[in-house]
Backbone as a ProteinNet text record, in pm:
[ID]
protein_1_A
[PRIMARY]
XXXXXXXXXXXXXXXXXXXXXXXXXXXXXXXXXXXXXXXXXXXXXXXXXXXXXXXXXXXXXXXXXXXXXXXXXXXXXXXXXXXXXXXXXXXXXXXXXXXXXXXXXXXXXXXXXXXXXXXXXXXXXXXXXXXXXXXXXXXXXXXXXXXXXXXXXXXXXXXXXXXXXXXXXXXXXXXXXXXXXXXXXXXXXXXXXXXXXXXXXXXXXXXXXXX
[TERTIARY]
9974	9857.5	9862.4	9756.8	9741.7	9760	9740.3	9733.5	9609	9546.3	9357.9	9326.2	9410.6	9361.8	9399.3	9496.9	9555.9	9513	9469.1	9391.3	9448.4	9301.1	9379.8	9342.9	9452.4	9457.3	9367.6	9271	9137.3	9131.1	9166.1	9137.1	9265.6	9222.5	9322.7	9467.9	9427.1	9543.1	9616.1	9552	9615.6	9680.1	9619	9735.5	9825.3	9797.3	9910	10045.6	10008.4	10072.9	10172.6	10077.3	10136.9	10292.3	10226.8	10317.7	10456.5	10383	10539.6	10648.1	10583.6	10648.9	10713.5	10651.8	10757.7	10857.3	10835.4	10974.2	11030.3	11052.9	11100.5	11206.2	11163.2	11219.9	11282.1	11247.3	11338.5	11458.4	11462.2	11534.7	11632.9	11613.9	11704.5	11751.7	11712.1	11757.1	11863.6	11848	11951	12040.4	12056	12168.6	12236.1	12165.3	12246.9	12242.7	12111.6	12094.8	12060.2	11973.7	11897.8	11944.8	12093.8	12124.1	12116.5	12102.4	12077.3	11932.9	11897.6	11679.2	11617.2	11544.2	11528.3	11328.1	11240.9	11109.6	11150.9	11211.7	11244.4	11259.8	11377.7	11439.7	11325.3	11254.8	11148.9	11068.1	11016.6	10916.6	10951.3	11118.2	11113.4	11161.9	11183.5	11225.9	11108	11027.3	10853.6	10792.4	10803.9	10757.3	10636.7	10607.5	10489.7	10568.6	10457.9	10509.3	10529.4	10596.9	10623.7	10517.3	10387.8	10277.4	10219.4	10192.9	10129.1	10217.2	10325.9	10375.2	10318.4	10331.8	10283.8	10122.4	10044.9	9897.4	9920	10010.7	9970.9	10032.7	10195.5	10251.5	10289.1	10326.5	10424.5	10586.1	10630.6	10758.3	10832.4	10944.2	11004.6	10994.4	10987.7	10906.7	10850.9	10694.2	10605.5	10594.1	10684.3	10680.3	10771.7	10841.9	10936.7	10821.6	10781.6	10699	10571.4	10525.1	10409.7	10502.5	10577.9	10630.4	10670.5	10683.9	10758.6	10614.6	10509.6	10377.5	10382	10332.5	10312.4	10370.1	10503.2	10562.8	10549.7	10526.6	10488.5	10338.2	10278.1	10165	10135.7	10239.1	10221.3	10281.7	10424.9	10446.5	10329.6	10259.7	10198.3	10059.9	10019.4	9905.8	9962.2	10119.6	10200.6	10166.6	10186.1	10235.5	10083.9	9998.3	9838.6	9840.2	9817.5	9822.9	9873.8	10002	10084.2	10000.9	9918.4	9951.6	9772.6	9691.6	9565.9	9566.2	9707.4	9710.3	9759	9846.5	9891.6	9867.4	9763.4	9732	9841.6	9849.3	9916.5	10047	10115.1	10270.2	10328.2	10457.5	10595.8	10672.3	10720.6	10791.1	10787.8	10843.2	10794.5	10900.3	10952	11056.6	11008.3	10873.6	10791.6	10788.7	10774.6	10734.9	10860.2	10913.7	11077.5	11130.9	11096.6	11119.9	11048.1	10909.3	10822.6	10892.2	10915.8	10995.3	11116.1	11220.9	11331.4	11341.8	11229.3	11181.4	11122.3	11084.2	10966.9	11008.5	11127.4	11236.6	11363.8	11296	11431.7	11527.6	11604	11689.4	11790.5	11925.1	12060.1	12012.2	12089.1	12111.3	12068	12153.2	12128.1	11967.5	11910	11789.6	11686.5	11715.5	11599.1	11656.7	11764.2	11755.7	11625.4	11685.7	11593.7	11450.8	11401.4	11270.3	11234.8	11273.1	11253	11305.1	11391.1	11356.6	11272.8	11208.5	11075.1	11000.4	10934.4	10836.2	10799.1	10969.8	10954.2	10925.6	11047.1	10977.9	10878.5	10824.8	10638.8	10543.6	10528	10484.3	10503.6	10638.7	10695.4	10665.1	10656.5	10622	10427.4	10372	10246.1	10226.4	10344.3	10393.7	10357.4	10419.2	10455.4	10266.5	10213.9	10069.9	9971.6	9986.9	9879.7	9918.6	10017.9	10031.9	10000	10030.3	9941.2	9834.5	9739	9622.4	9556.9	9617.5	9598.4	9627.4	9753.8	9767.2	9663.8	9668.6	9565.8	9416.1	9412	9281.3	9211.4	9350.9	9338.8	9361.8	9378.8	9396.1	9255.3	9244.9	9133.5	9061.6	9029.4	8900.3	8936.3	9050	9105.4	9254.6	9307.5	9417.9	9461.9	9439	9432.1	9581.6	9620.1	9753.6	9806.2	9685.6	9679.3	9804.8	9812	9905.8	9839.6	9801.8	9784.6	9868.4	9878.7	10022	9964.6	10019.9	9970	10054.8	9975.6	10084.2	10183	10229.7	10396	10469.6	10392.5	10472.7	10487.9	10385.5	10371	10466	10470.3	10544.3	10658.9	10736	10911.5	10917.9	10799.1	10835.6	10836.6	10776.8	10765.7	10897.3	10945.3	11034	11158.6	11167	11350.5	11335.8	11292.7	11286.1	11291.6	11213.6	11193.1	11360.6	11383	11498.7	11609.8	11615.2	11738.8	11744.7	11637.8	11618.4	11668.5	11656.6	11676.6	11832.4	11824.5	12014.1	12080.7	12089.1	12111.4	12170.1	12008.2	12034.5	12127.3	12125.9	12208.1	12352.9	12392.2	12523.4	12580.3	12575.7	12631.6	12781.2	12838.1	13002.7	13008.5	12915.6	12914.1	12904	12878.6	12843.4	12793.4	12674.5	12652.1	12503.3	12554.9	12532.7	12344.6	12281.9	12130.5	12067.1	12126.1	12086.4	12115.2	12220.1	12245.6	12173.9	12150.4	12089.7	11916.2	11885.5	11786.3	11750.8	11857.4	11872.8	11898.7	11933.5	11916.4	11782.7	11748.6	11585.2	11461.4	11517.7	11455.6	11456.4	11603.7	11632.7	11531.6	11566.9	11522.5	11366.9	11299.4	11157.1	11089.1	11171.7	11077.2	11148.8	11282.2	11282.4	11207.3	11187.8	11102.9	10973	10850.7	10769.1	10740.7	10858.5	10878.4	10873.3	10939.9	10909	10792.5	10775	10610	10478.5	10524.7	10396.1	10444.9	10575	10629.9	10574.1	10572.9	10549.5	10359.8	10300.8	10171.4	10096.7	10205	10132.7	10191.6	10315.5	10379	10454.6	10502.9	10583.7	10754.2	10827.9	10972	11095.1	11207.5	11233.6	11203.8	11216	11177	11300.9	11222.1	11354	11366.8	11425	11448.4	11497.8	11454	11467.9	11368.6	11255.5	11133.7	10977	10937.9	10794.2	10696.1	10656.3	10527.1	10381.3	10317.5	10173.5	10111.3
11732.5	11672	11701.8	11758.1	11759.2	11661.2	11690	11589.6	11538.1	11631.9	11566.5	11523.1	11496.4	11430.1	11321.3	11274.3	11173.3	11012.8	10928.3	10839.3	10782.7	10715.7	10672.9	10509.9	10444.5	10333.3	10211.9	10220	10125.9	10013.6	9977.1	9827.4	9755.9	9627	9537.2	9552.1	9612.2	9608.5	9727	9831.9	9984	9941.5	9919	9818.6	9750.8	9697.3	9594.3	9686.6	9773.2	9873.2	9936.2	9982.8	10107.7	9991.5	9838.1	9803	9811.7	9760.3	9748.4	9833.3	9948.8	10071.2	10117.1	10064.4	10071.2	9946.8	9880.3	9744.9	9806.6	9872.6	9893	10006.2	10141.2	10204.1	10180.9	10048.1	9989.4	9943	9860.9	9793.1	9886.2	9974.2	10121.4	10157	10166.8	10281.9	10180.7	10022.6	9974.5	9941.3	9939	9962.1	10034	10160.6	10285.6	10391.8	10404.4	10537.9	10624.1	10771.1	10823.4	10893.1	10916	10994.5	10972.8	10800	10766.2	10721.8	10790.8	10735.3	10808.6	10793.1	10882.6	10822.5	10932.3	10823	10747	10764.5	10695.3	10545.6	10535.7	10387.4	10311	10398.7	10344.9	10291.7	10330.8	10314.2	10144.3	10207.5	10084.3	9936.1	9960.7	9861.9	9797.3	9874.8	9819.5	9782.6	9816.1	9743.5	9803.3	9974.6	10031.8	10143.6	10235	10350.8	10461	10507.7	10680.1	10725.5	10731.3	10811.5	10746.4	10588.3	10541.7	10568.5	10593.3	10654.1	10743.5	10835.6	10984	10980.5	10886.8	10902.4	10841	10766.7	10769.6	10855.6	10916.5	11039.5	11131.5	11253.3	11357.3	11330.8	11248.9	11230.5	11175.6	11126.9	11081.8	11082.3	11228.4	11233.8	11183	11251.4	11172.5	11021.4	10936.2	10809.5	10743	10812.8	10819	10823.3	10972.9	10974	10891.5	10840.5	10725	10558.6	10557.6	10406.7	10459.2	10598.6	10579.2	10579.7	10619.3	10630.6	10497.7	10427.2	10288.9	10183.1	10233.8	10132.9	10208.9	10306.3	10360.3	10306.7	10239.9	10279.5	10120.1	10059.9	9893.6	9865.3	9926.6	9944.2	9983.7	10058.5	10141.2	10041.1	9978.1	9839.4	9744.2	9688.9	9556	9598.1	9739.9	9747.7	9764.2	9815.7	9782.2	9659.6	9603.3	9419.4	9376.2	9423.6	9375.9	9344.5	9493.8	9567.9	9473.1	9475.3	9430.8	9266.4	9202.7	9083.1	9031	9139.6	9140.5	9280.8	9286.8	9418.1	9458.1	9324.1	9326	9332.4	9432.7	9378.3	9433	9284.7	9263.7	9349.7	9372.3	9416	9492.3	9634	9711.8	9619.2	9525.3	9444.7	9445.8	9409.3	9360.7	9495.6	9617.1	9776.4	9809	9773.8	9825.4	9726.7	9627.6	9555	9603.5	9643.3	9683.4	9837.9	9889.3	10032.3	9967.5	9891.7	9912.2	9858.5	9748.2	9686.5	9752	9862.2	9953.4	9963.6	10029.6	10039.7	9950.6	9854.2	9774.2	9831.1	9724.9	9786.4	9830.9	9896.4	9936.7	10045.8	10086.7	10221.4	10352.8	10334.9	10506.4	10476.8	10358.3	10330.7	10353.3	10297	10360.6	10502.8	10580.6	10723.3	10794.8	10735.4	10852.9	10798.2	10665	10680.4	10735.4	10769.3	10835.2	10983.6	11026.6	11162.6	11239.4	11109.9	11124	11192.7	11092.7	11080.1	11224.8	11258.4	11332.5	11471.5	11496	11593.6	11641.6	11520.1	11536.7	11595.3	11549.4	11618.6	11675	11714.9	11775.5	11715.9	11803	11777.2	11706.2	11721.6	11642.3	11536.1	11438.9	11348.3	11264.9	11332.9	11197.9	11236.1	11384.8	11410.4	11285.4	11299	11182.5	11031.1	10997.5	10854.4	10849.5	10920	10931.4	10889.2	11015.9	11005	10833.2	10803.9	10700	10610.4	10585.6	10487.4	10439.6	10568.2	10595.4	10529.6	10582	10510.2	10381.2	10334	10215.2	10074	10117.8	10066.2	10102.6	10207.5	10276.8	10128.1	10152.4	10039.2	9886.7	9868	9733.8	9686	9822.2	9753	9857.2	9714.7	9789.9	9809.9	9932.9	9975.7	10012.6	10013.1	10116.7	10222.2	10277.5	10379.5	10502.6	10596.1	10739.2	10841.2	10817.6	10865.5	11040.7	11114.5	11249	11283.3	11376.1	11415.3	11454.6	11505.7	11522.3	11420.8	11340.8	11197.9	11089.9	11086.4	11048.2	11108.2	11255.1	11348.9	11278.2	11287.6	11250.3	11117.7	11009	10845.6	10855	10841	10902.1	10951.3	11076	11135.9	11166.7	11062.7	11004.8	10934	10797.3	10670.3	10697.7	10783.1	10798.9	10868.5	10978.6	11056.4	11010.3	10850	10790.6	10734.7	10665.6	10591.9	10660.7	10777.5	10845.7	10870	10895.7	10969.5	10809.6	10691.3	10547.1	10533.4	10598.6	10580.4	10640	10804.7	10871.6	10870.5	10801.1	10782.3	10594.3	10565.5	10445.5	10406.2	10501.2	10491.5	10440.7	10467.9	10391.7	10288.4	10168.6	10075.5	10000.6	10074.3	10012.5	9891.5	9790.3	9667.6	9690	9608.9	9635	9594.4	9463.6	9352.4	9455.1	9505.3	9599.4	9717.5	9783	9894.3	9886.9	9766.6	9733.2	9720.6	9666.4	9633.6	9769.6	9887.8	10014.8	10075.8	10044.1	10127.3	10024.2	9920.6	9843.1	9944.3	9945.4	9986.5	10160.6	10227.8	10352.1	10339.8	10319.4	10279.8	10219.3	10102	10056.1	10158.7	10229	10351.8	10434.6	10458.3	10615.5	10547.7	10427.1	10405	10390.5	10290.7	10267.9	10398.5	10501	10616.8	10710	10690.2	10712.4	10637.1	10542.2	10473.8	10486.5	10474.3	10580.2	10659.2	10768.6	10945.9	10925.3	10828.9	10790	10771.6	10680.5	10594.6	10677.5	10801.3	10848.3	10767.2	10663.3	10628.4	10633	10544.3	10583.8	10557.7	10541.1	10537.8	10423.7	10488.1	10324.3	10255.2	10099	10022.8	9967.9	10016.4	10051.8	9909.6	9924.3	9793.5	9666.8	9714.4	9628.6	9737.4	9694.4	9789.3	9619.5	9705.2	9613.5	9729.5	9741.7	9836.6	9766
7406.2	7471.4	7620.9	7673.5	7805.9	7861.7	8027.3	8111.9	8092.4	8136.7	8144.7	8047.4	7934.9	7802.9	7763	7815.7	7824.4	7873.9	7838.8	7886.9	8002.2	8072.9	8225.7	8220.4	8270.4	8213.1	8299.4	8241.7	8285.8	8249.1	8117.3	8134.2	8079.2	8100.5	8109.2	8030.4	7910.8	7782.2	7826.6	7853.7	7907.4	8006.6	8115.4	8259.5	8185.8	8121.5	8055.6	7997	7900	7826.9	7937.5	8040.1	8131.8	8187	8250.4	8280.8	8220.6	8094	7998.5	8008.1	8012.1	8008.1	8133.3	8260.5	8377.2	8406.3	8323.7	8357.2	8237	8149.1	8071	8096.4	8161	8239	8335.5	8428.2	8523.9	8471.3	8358.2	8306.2	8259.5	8194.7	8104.5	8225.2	8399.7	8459.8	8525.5	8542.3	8565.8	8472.2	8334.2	8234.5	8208.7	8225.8	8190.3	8293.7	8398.5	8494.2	8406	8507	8469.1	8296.3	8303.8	8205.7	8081.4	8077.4	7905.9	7893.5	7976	7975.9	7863.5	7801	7701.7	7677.1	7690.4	7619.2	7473.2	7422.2	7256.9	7297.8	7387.3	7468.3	7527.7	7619.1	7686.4	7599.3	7478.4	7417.1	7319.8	7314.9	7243.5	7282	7416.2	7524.8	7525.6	7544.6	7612.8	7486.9	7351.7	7246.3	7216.1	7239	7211.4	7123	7054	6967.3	7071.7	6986.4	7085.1	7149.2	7023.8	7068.7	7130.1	7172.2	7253	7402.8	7419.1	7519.1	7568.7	7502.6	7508.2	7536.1	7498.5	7559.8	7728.6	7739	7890.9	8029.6	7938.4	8045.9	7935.4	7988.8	7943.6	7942.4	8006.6	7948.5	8023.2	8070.7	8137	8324	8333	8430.8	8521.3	8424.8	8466.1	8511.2	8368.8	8407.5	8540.8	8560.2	8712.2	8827.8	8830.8	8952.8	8984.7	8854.2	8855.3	8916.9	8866.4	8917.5	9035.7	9108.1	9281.1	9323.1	9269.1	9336.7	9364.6	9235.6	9249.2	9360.1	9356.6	9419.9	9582.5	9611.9	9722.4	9763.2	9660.2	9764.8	9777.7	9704.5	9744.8	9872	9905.1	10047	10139.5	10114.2	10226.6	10244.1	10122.5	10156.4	10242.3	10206.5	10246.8	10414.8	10453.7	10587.3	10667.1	10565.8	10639	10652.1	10561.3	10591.8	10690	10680.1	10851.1	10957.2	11002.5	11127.8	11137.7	11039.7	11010.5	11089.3	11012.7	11077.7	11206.2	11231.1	11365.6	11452.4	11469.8	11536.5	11672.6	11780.8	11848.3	11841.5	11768.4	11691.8	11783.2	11746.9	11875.8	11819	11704.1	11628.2	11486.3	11509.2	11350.9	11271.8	11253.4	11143.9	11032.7	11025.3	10877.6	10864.7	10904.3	10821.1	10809.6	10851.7	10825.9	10711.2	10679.8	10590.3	10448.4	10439.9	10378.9	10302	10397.6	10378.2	10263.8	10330.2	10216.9	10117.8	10101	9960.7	9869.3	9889.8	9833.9	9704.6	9706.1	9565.5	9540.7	9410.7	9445.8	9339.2	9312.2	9177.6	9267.7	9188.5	9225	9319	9414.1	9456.5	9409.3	9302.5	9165.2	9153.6	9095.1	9065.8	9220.8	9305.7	9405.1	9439.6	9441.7	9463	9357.2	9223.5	9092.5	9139.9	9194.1	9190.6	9348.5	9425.5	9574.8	9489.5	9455.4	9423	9289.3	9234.6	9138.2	9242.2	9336.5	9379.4	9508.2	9575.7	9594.1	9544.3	9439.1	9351.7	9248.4	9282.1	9187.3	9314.5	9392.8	9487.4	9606.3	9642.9	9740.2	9900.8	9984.1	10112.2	10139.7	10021.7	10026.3	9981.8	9947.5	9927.2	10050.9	10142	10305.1	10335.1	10334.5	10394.8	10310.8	10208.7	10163	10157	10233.8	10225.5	10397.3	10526	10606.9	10603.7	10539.2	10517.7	10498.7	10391.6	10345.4	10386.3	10479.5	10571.8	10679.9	10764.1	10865.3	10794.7	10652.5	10643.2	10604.7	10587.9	10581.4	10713.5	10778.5	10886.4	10997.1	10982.1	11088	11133.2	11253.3	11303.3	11281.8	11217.2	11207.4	11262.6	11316.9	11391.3	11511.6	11621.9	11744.4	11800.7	11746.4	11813.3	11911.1	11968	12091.2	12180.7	12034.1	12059.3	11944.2	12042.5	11972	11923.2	11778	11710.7	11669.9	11726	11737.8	11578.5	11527.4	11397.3	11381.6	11505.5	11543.5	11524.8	11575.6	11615.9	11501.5	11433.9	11269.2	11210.4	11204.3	11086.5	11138.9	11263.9	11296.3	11278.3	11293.2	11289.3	11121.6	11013.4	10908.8	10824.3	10818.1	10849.6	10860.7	10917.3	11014.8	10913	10926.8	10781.9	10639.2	10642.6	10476.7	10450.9	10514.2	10544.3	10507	10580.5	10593.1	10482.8	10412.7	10285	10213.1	10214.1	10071.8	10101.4	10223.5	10217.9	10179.1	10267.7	10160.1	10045.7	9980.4	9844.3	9776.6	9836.5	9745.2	9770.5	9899.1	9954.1	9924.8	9786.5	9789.8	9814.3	9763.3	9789	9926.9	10102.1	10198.4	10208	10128.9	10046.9	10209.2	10275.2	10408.4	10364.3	10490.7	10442.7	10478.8	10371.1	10405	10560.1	10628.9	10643.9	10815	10795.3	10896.4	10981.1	10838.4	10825.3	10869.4	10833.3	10876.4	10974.2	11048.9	11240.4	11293.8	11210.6	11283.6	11288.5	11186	11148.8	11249.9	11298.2	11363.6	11550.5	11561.6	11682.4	11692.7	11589.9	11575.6	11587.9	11549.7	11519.5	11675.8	11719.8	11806.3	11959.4	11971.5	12033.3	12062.9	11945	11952.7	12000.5	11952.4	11995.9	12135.8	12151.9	12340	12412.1	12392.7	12450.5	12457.5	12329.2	12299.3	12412.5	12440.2	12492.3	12676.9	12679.2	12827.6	12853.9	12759.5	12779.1	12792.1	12689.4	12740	12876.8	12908.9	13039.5	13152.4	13109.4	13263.4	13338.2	13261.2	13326.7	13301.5	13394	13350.2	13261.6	13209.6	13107.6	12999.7	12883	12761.7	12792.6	12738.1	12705.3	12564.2	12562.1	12348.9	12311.8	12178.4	12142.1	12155.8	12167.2	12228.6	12187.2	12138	12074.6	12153.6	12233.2	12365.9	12338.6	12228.5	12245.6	12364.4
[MASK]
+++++++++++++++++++++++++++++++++++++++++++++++++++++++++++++++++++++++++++++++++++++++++++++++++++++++++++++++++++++++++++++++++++++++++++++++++++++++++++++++++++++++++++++++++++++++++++++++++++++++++++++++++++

């Protein structure tokens, strides 16, 4: 069965279905990891037939890179919301928070779904959540900071970067709560300098995001 043939899940029972089938896969990838995942398990974890599997992905896959979508693009609403409610923000904490919640589950488990998501769609992965960021925010949150696409691509980038290296480096067994207070420091850095190099004036003082 094709892709394009495959039904897209519109109403309530199909949402319902699709869910099943990604807590179900969550659940398998924290019992066993990617290697004992199998669609057979999935199918019967989630309490649907094979072939009703099979009408909504191609295979394991697929169902990987759909739950990093998913869970990617609930981050990327959480952090519109943010910025929507606090236009004036003291602090990127809540997007940096937003960021490492994105994927929960063990370690092994947010690596396989960050390298789903990356390898379903490569480097147009980070371009359309941009896009989509940017457009969701447009005209509703006054940042007043003009993030040139350079400056997007490296703020962007660095984070996602580090997330993933994180993940795939657990034996560092580095503490979240920590790690967080770096991505905090990193983030409102680079902005502070950003809005320096704006105004012409002289050095940032890091550790402080003032739009």
């Amino acid at each position: 069965m094709t892709e394009k043939s495959r039904r897209t899940p519109r109403q309530a029972r199909a949402e319902a279905t699709v869910e099943a089938i990604f807590d179900a896969t969550f659940q398998l990838l924290e019992a066993g990891g990617l290697e004992s995942l199998t669609t057979n398990h999935i199918a019967q974890r989630a309490g649907v037939s094979i072939g009703t599997l099979y009408q909504y992905f191609g295979g394991k896959a697929e169902i990987l890179a759909a739950m990093a979508q998913r869970r990617a693009e609930a981050a990327r609403g959480k952090i519109a919301q943010t910025l929507i409610a606090a236009p004036q923000l003291g602090s990127v904490r809540p997007i940096v928070q937003a960021l490492m919640t994105t994927f929960e589950g063990s370690p092994e488990t947010r690596k396989v779904l960050l390298d789903a998501l990356f390898d379903r769609g490569g480097d147009a992965v980070m371009a359309h959540h941009h896009q989509a960021f940017l457009a969701a925010i447009g005209g509703r949150a006054e940042l007043n900071l003009d993030l040139s696409p350079e400056s997007l691509f490296v703020l962007t980038h660095a984070v996602a970067g580090l997330l993933r290296a994180a993940a795939a480096e657990p034996d560092l067994n580095l503490s979240p709560a920590a790690l967080e207070d770096e991505f905090v420091l990193l983030m409102e850095s680079y902005l502070s300098a950003l809005i320096v190099r704006r105004r012409g004036g002289g050095p940032a003082q890091s550790g402080a995001f003032r739009p």
